Tab-separated table of C-alpha atoms in Angstrom:
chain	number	residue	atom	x	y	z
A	1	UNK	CA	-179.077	-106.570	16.022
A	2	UNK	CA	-175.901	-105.947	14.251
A	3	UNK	CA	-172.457	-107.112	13.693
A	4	UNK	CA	-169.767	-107.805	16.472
A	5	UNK	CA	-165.917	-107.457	16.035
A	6	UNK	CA	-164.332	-108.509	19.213
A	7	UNK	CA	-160.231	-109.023	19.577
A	8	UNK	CA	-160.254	-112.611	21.121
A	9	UNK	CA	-157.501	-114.751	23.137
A	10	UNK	CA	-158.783	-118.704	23.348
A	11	UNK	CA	-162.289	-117.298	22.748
A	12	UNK	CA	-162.113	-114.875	25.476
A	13	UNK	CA	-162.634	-111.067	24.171
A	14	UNK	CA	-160.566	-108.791	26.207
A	15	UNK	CA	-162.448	-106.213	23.807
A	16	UNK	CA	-164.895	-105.165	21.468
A	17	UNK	CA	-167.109	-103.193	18.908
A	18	UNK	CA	-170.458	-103.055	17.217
A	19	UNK	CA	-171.629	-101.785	13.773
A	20	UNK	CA	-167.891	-100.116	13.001
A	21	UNK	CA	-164.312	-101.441	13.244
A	22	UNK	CA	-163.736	-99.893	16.753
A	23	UNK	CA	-160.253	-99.605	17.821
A	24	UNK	CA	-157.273	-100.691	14.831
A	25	UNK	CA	-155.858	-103.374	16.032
A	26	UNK	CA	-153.718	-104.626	12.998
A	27	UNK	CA	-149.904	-103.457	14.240
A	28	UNK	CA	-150.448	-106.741	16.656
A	29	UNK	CA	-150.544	-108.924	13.251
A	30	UNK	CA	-148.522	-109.223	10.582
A	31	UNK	CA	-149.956	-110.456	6.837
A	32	UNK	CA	-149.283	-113.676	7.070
A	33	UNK	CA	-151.297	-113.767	9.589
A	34	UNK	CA	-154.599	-113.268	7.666
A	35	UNK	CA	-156.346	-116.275	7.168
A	36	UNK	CA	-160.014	-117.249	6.893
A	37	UNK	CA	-161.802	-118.910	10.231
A	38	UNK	CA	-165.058	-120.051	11.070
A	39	UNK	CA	-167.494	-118.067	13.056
A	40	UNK	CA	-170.995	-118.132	14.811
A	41	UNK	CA	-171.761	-114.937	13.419
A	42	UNK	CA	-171.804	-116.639	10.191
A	43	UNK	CA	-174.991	-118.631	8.202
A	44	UNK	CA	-173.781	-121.274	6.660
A	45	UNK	CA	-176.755	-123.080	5.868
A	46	UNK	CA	-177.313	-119.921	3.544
A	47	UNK	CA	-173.924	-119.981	1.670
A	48	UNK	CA	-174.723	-123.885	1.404
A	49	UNK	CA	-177.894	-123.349	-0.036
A	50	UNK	CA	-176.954	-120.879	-2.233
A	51	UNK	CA	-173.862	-122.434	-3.482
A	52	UNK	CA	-171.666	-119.256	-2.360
A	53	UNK	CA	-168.103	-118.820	-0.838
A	54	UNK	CA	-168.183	-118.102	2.779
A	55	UNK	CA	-164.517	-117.654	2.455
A	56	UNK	CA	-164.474	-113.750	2.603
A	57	UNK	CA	-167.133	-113.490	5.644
A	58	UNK	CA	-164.028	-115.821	7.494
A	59	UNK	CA	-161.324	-113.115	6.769
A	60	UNK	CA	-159.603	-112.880	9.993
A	61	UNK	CA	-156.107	-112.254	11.563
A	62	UNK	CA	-154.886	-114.856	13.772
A	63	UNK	CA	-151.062	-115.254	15.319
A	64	UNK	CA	-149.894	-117.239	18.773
A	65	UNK	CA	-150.019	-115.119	21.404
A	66	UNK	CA	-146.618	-116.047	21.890
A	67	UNK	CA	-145.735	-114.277	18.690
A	68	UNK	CA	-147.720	-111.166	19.576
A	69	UNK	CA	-145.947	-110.666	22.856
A	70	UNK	CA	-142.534	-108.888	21.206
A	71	UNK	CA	-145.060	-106.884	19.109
A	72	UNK	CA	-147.356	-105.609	22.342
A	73	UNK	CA	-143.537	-104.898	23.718
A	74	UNK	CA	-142.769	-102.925	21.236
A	75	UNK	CA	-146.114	-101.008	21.305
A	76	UNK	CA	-145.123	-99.982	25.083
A	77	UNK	CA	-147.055	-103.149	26.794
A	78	UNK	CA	-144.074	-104.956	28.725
A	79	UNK	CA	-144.506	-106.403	31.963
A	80	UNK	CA	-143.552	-103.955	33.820
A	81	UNK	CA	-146.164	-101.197	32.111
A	82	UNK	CA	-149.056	-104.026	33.199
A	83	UNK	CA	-147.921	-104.115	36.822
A	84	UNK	CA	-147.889	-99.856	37.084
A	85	UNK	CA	-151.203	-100.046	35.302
A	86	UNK	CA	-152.278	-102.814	37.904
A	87	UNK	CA	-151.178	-100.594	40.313
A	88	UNK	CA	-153.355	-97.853	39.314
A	89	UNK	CA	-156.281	-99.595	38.604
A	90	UNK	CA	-156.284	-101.050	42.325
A	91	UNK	CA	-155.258	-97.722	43.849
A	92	UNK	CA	-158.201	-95.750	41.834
A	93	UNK	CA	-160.716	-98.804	42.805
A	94	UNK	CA	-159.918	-98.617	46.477
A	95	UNK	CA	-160.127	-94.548	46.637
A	96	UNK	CA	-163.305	-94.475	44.630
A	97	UNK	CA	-164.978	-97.511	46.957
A	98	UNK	CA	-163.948	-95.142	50.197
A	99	UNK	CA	-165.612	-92.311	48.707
A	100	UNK	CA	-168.711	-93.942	48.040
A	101	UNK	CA	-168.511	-96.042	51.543
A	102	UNK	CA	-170.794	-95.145	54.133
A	103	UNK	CA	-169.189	-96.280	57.713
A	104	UNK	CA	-168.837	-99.523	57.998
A	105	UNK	CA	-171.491	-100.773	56.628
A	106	UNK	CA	-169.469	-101.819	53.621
A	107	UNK	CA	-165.623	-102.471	54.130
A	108	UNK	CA	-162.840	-102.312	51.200
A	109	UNK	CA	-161.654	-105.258	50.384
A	110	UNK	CA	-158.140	-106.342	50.696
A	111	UNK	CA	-157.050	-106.239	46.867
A	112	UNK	CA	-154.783	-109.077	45.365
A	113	UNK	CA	-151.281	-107.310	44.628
A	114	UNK	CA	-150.431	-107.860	41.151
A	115	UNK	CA	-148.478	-111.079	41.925
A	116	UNK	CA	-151.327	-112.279	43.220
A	117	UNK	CA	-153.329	-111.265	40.636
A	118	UNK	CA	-151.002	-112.914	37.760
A	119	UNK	CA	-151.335	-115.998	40.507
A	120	UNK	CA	-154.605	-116.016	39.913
A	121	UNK	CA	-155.187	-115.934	35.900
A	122	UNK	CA	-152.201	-118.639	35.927
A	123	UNK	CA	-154.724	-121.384	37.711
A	124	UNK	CA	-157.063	-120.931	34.874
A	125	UNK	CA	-155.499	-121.759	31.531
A	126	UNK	CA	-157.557	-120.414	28.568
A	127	UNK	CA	-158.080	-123.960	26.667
A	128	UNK	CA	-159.483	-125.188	30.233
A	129	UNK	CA	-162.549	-122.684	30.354
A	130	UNK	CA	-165.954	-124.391	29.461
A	131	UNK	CA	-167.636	-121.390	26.803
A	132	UNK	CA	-170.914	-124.139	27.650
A	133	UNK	CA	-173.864	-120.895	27.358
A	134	UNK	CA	-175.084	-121.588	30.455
A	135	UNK	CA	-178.275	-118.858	31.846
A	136	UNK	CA	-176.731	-116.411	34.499
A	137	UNK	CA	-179.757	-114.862	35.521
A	138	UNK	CA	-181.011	-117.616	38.061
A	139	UNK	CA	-179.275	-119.128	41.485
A	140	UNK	CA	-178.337	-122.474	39.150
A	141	UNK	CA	-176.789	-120.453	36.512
A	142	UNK	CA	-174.440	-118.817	38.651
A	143	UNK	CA	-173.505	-121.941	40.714
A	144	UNK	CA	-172.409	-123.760	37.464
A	145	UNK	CA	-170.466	-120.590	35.701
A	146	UNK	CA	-168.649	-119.919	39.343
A	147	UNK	CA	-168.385	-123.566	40.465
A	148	UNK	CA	-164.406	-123.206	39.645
A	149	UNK	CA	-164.001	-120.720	41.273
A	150	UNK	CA	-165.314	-120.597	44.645
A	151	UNK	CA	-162.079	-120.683	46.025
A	152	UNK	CA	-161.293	-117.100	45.022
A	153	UNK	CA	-161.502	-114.696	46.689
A	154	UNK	CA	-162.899	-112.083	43.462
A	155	UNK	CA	-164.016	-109.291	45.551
A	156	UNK	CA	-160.584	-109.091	46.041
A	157	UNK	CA	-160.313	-107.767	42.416
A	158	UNK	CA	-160.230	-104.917	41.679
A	159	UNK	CA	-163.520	-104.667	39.380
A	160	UNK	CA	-167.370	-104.112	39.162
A	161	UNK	CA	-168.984	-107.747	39.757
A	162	UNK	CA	-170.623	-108.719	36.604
A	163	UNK	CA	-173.984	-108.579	35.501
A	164	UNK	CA	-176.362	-111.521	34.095
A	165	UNK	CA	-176.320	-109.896	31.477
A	166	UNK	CA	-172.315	-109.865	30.514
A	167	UNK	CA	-171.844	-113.288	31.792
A	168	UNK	CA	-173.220	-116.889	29.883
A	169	UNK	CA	-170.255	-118.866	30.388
A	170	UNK	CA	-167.226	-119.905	32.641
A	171	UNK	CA	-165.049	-118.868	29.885
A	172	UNK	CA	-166.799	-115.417	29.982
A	173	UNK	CA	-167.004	-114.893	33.517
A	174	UNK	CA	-162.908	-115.348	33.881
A	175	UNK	CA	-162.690	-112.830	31.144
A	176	UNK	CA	-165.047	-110.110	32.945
A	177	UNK	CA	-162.533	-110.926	36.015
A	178	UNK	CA	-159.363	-110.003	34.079
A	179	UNK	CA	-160.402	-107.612	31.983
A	180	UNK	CA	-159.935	-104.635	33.888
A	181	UNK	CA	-157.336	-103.397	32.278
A	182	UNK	CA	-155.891	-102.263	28.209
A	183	UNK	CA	-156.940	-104.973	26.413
A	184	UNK	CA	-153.185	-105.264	25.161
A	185	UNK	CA	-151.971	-105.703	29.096
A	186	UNK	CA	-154.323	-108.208	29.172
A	187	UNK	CA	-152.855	-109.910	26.576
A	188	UNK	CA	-149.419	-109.762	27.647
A	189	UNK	CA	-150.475	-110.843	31.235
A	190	UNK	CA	-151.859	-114.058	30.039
A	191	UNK	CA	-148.924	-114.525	27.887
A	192	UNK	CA	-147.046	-114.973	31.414
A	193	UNK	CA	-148.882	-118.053	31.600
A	194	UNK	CA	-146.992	-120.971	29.931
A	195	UNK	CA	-150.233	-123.222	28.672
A	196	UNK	CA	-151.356	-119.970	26.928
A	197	UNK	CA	-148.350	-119.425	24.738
A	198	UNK	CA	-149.749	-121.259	21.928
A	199	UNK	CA	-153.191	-119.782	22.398
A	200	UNK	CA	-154.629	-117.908	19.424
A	201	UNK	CA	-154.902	-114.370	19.251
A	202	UNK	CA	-157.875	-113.046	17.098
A	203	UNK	CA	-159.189	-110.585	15.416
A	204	UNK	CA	-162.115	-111.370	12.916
A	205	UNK	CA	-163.217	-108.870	10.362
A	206	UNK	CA	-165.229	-110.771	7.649
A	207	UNK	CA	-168.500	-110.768	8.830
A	208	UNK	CA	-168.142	-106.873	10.018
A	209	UNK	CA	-167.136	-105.900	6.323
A	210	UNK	CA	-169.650	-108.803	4.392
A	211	UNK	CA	-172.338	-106.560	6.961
A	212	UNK	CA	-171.184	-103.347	4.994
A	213	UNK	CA	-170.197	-101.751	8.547
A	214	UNK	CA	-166.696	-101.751	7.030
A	215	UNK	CA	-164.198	-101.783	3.989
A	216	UNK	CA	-161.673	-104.764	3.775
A	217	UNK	CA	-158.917	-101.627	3.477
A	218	UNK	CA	-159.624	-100.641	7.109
A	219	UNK	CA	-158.065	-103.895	8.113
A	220	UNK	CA	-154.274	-103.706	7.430
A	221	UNK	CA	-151.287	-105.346	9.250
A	222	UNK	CA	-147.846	-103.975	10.723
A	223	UNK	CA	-146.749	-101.273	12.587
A	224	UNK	CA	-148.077	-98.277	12.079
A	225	UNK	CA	-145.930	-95.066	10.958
A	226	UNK	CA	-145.936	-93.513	14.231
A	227	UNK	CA	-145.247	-96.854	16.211
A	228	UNK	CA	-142.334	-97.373	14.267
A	229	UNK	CA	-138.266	-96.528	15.564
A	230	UNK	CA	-136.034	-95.128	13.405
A	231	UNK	CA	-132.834	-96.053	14.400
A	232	UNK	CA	-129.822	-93.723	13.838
A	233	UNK	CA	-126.649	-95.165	13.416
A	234	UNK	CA	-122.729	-93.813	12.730
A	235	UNK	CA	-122.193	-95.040	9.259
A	236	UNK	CA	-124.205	-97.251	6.300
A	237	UNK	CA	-122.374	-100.479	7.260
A	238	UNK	CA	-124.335	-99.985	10.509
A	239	UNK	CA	-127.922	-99.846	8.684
A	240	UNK	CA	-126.990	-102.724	6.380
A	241	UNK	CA	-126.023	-104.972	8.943
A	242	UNK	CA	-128.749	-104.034	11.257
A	243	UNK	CA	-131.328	-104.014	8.569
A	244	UNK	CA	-130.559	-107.827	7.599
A	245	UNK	CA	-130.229	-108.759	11.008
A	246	UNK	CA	-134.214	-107.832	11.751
A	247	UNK	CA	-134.917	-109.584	8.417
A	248	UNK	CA	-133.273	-112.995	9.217
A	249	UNK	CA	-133.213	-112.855	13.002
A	250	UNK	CA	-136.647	-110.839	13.875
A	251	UNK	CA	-138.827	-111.122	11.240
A	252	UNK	CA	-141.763	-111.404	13.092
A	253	UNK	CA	-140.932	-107.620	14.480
A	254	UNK	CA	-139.088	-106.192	11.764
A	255	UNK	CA	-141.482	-103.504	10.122
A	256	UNK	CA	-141.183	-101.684	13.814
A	257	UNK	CA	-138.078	-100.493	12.765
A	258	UNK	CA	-137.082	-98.157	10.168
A	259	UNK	CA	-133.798	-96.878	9.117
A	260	UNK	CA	-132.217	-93.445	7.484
A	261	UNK	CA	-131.706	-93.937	3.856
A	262	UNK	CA	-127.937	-94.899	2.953
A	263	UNK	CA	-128.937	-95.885	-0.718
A	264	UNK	CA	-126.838	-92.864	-2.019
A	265	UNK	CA	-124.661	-91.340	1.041
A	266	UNK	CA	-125.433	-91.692	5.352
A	267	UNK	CA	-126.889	-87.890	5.630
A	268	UNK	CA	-124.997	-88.016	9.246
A	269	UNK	CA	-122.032	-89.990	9.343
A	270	UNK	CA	-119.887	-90.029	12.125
A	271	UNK	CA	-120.401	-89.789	15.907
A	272	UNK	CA	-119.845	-86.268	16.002
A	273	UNK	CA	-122.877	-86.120	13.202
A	274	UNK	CA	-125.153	-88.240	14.739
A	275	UNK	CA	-124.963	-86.609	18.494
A	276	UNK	CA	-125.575	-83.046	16.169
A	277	UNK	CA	-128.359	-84.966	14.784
A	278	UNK	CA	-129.871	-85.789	18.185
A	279	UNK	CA	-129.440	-82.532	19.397
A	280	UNK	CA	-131.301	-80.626	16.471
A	281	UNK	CA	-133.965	-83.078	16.754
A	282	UNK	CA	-134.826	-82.322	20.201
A	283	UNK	CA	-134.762	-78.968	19.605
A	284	UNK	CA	-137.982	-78.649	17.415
A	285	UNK	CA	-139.553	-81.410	19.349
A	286	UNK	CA	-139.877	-84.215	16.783
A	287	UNK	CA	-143.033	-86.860	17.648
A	288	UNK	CA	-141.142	-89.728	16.068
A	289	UNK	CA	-139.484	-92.511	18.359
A	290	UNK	CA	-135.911	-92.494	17.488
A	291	UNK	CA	-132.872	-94.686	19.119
A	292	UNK	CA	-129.718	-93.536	18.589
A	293	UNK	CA	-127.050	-96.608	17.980
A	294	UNK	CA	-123.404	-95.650	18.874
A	295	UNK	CA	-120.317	-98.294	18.426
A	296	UNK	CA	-118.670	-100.178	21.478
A	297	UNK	CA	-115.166	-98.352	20.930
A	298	UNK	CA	-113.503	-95.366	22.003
A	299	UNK	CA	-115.594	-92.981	19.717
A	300	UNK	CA	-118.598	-94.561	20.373
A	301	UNK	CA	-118.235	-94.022	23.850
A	302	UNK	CA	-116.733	-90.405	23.904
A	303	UNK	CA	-120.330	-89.793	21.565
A	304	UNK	CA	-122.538	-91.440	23.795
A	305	UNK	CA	-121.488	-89.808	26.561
A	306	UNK	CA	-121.639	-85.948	25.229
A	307	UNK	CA	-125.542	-87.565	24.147
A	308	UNK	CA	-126.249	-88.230	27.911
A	309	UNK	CA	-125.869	-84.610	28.638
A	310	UNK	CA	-128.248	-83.965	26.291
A	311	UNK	CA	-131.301	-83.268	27.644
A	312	UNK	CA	-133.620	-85.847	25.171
A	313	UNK	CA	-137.435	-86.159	25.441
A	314	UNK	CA	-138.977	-89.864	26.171
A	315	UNK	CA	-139.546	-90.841	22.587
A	316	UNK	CA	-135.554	-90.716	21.590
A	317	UNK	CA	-133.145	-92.752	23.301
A	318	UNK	CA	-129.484	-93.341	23.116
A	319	UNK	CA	-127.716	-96.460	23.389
A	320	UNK	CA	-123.941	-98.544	22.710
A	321	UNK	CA	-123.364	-101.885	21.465
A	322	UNK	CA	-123.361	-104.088	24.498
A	323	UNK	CA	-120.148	-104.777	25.960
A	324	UNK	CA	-119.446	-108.534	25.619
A	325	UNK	CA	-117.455	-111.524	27.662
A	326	UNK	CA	-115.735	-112.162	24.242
A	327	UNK	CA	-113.930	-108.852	23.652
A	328	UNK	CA	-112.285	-108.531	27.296
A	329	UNK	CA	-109.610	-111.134	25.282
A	330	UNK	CA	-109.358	-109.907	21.810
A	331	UNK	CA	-106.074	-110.037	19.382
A	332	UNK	CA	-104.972	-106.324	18.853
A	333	UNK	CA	-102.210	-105.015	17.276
A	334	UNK	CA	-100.144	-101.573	18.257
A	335	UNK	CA	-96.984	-100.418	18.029
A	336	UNK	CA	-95.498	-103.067	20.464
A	337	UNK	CA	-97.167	-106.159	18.533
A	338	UNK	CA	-99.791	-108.285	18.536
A	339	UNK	CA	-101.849	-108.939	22.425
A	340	UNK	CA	-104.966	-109.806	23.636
A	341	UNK	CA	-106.478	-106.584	24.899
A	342	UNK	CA	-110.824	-105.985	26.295
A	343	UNK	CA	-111.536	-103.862	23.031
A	344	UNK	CA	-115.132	-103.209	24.820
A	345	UNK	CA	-115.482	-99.676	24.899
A	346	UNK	CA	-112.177	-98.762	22.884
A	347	UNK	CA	-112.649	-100.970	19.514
A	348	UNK	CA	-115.632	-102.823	19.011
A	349	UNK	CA	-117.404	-101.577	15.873
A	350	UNK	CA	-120.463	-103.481	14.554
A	351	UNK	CA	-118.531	-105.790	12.680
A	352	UNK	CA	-117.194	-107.568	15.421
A	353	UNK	CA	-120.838	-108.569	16.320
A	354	UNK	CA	-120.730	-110.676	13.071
A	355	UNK	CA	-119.018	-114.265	12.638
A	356	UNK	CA	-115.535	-113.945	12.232
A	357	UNK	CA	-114.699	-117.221	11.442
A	358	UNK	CA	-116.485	-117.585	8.044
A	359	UNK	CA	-114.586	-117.332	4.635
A	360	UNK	CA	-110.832	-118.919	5.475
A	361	UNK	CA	-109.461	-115.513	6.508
A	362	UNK	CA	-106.998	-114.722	8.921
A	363	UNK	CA	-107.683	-114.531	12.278
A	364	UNK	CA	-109.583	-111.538	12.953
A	365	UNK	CA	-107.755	-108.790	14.783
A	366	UNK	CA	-108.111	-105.053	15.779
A	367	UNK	CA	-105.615	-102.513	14.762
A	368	UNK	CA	-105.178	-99.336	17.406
A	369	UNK	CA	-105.454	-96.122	15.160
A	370	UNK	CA	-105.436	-93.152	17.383
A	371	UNK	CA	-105.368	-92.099	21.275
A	372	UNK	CA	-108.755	-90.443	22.605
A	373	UNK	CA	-107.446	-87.707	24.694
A	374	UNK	CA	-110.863	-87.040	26.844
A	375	UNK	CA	-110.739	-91.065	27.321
A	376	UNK	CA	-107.384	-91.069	27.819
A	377	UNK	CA	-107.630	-94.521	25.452
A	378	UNK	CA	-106.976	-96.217	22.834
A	379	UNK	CA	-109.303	-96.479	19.581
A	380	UNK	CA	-109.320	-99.114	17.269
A	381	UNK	CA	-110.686	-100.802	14.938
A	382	UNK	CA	-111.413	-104.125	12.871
A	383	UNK	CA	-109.030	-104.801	10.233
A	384	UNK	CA	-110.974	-106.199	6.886
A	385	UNK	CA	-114.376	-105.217	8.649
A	386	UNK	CA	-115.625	-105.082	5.074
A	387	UNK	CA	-115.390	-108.849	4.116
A	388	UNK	CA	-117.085	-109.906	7.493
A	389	UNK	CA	-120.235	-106.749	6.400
A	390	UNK	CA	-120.171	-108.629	2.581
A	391	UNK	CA	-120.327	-112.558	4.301
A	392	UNK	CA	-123.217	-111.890	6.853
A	393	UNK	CA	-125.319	-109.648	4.010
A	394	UNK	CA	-124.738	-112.955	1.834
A	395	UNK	CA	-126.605	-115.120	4.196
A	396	UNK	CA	-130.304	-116.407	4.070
A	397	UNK	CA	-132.529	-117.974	6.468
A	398	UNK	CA	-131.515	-121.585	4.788
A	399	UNK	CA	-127.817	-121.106	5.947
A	400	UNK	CA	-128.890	-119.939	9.414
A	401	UNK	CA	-131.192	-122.883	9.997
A	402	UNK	CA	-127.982	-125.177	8.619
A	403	UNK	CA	-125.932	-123.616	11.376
A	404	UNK	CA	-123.442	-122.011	8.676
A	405	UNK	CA	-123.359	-118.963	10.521
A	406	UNK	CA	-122.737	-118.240	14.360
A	407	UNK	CA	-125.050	-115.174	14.693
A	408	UNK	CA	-124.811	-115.010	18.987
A	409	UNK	CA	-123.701	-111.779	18.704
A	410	UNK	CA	-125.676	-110.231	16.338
A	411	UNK	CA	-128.547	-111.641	18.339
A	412	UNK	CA	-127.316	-110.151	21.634
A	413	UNK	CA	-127.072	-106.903	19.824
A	414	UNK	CA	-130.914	-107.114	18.134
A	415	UNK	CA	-131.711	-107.839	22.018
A	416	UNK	CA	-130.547	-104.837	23.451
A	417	UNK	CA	-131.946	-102.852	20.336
A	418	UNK	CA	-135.265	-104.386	21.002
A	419	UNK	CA	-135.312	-103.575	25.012
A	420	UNK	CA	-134.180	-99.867	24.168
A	421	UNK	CA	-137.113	-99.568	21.559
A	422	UNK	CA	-139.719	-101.420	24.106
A	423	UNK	CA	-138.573	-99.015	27.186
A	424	UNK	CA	-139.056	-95.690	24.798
A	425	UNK	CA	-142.640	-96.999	23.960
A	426	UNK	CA	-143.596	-97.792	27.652
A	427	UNK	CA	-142.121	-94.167	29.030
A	428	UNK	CA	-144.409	-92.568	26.836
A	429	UNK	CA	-147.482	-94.417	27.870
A	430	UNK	CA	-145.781	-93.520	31.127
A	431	UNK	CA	-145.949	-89.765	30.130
A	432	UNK	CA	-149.131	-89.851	29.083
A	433	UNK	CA	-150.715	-91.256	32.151
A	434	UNK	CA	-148.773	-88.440	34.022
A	435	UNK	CA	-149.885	-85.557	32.017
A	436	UNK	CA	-153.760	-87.249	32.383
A	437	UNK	CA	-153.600	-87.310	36.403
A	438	UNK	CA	-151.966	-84.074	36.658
């Protein structure tokens, strides 16, 4: 017979394996999200009777499904990568069912778009699916498992019908429906659906390893080396800051990121560094996802832009700080005083990101420094940048939760970190699905 190891949402598998661990899904958990769980695959009459632990036959990883979402993200599984996948599914469905059509004797359906097809997993909430085993094989069977949905329209999906076999439940006849896709789209599809945010993601290992089909090592959590981003940065303030940011603010995504050491000297410092950095690293054609961070000011930009003509392969992106509301208005002081001046793009250095009202200083202010001739602008920078660096490393999770600390920038910069990460990870699956249908 054997052992089963399934990855399960709600108690519907969107995939699984038999007799080995299959495919590694562990960079979807983290380890605090191994715990032990009760399973069917499991005599417990036995470890009753034989006054034994069934504790390690339970080992399992388990996390919300709203918490795995940023992690599938960052693994190249965002919305938009489902919907292109949709797309091709349908489109290779439909050209394969015209091949094989003879006439008219069987027309192509009229496939559900992928709004429609979101639409449709939406009306069936995971916690509302009856797992009842109900036999498939005779008329009865399949009245009772279908009953719900005899409204829809499924030849309209884009997938085999089921077999008797495959199906013994309502729960498991919705899954067949859906699961025509990565098991990780399927995922973050049904994430889209607000009554499964909460739903349970998971993958149960126990009884595979108690089996001896596999070693408890085989099961490990976090990202993987090569789904990890190392993100470049202009100076060491930039990977301290950054680096305790993921910590308090991200922690349930952190290990996806991965920084140059700074522990003795930053290797590239400076903008004029980091785009030579860039540059040599596309020339030997390094694997490794890399996101280049440049400063909102006058340097940053001038960098930035000599990166854009760069020409950089999918896995290594550039990006600035955003540009935000609160600098178009910031106290600046030149040669003719102190004014309110937009320091986006001409003096915004990480630093200004953090809360610059902590500490009883003085107001915080930029200082212009030099004029950037190929600009034709101003650069500046924060004055006392490194008291604001030393009071944000000082926090901890405690003073964030007692709303010591305003961290809305910080946060809006860990955003558009995050999105520049999660669009190099879905180009590449792009790439790859290029290179396969060419």
């Amino acid at each position: 017979m054997g052992t089963e190891i399934t990855l399960d949402v709600a108690g519907v598998s969107v995939t699984y394996s038999k007799n080995h661990r299959g495919t590694d899904h562990g960079s979807i958990f983290q380890e605090q999200d191994r715990k032990a769980i009760k399973s069917d695959q499991i005599n417990y009459d036995w470890y009753e009777e034989n006054d034994e632990d069934p504790t390690p036959s339970e080992a399992a990883f388990t996390r919300p499904l709203k918490y795995v979402v940023p992690r599938l993200e960052l693994l190249g599984f965002n919305l938009e990568h489902v919907r292109r996948e949709y797309d091709a599914v349908a489109q290779n469905w439909l050209e394969e069912r015209k091949y094989l059509q003879i006439g008219d004797e069987e027309l192509v359906p009229d496939l559900m778009n992928f709004v429609e097809f979101v639409a449709f997993a939406a009306a069936y909430p995971l916690d509302s699916l009856d797992d009842t085993f109900v036999p498939y094989a005779d008329d009865a069977g399949k009245a009772r498992i279908q009953a719900r949905f005899k409204e829809v329209q499924v030849e309209r999906i884009p997938a085999d019908r089921p077999s008797g076999i495959q199906v013994h439940s309502e729960q498991n006849f919705f899954g067949s429906l859906v699961n025509i896709l990565h098991p990780y789209s399927v995922l973050r599809l049904l994430a889209e659906i607000e009554a499964n945010k909460d739903a349970p993601v998971v993958w149960q290992y126990g009884p595979l390893v108690q089996a001896g089909w596999a070693t408890e090592r085989e099961f490990m959590p976090d990202a993987r080396r090569t789904e990890t981003f190392l993100i470049a940065t202009e100076g060491s303030s930039d990977v301290h800051i950054l680096t305790h940011a993921l910590a308090l603010l991200r922690p349930g995504i952190a290990d996806f990121f991965r920084f140059i050491d700074v522990s003795k000297r930053h290797p590239f410092s400076g903008t004029g560094s980091l785009v030579k950095f860039a540059e040599g690293l596309a020339k030997i054609d390094v694997h490794n996802q890399v996101l280049f961070v440049f400063d909102n000011d006058a340097e940053g930009l001038d960098a930035h832009q000599r990166l854009s003509n760069l020409t950089l392969p999918v896995n290594m992106r550039g990006i600035m700080l955003p540009e935000l509301e609160v600098f178009r208005s910031f106290p600046a002081q030149g040669p003719e005083g102190l004014h309110h001046s937009d320091i986006n793009r001409r003096a915004a250095a990480i630093e200004c990101y953090l809360d610059l009202d902590v500490g009883g200083y003085l107001p915080a202010k930029v200082r212009w420094t030099n004029h950037k001739e190929s600009l034709d602008t101003y650069h500046g920078a924060l004055e006392f940048k490194e008291v604001y660096s030393k009071e944000f490393l000082k926090q901890t999770a405690e003073t964030l939760t007692e709303g010591m600390y305003d961290v809305r920038k910080i946060e809006v910069v860990l955003d558009s970190l995050v999105a520049a990460c999660v669009a190099i990870a879905a180009d590449q699956w792009d790439a790859r699905r290029d290179q396969i249908e060419t």
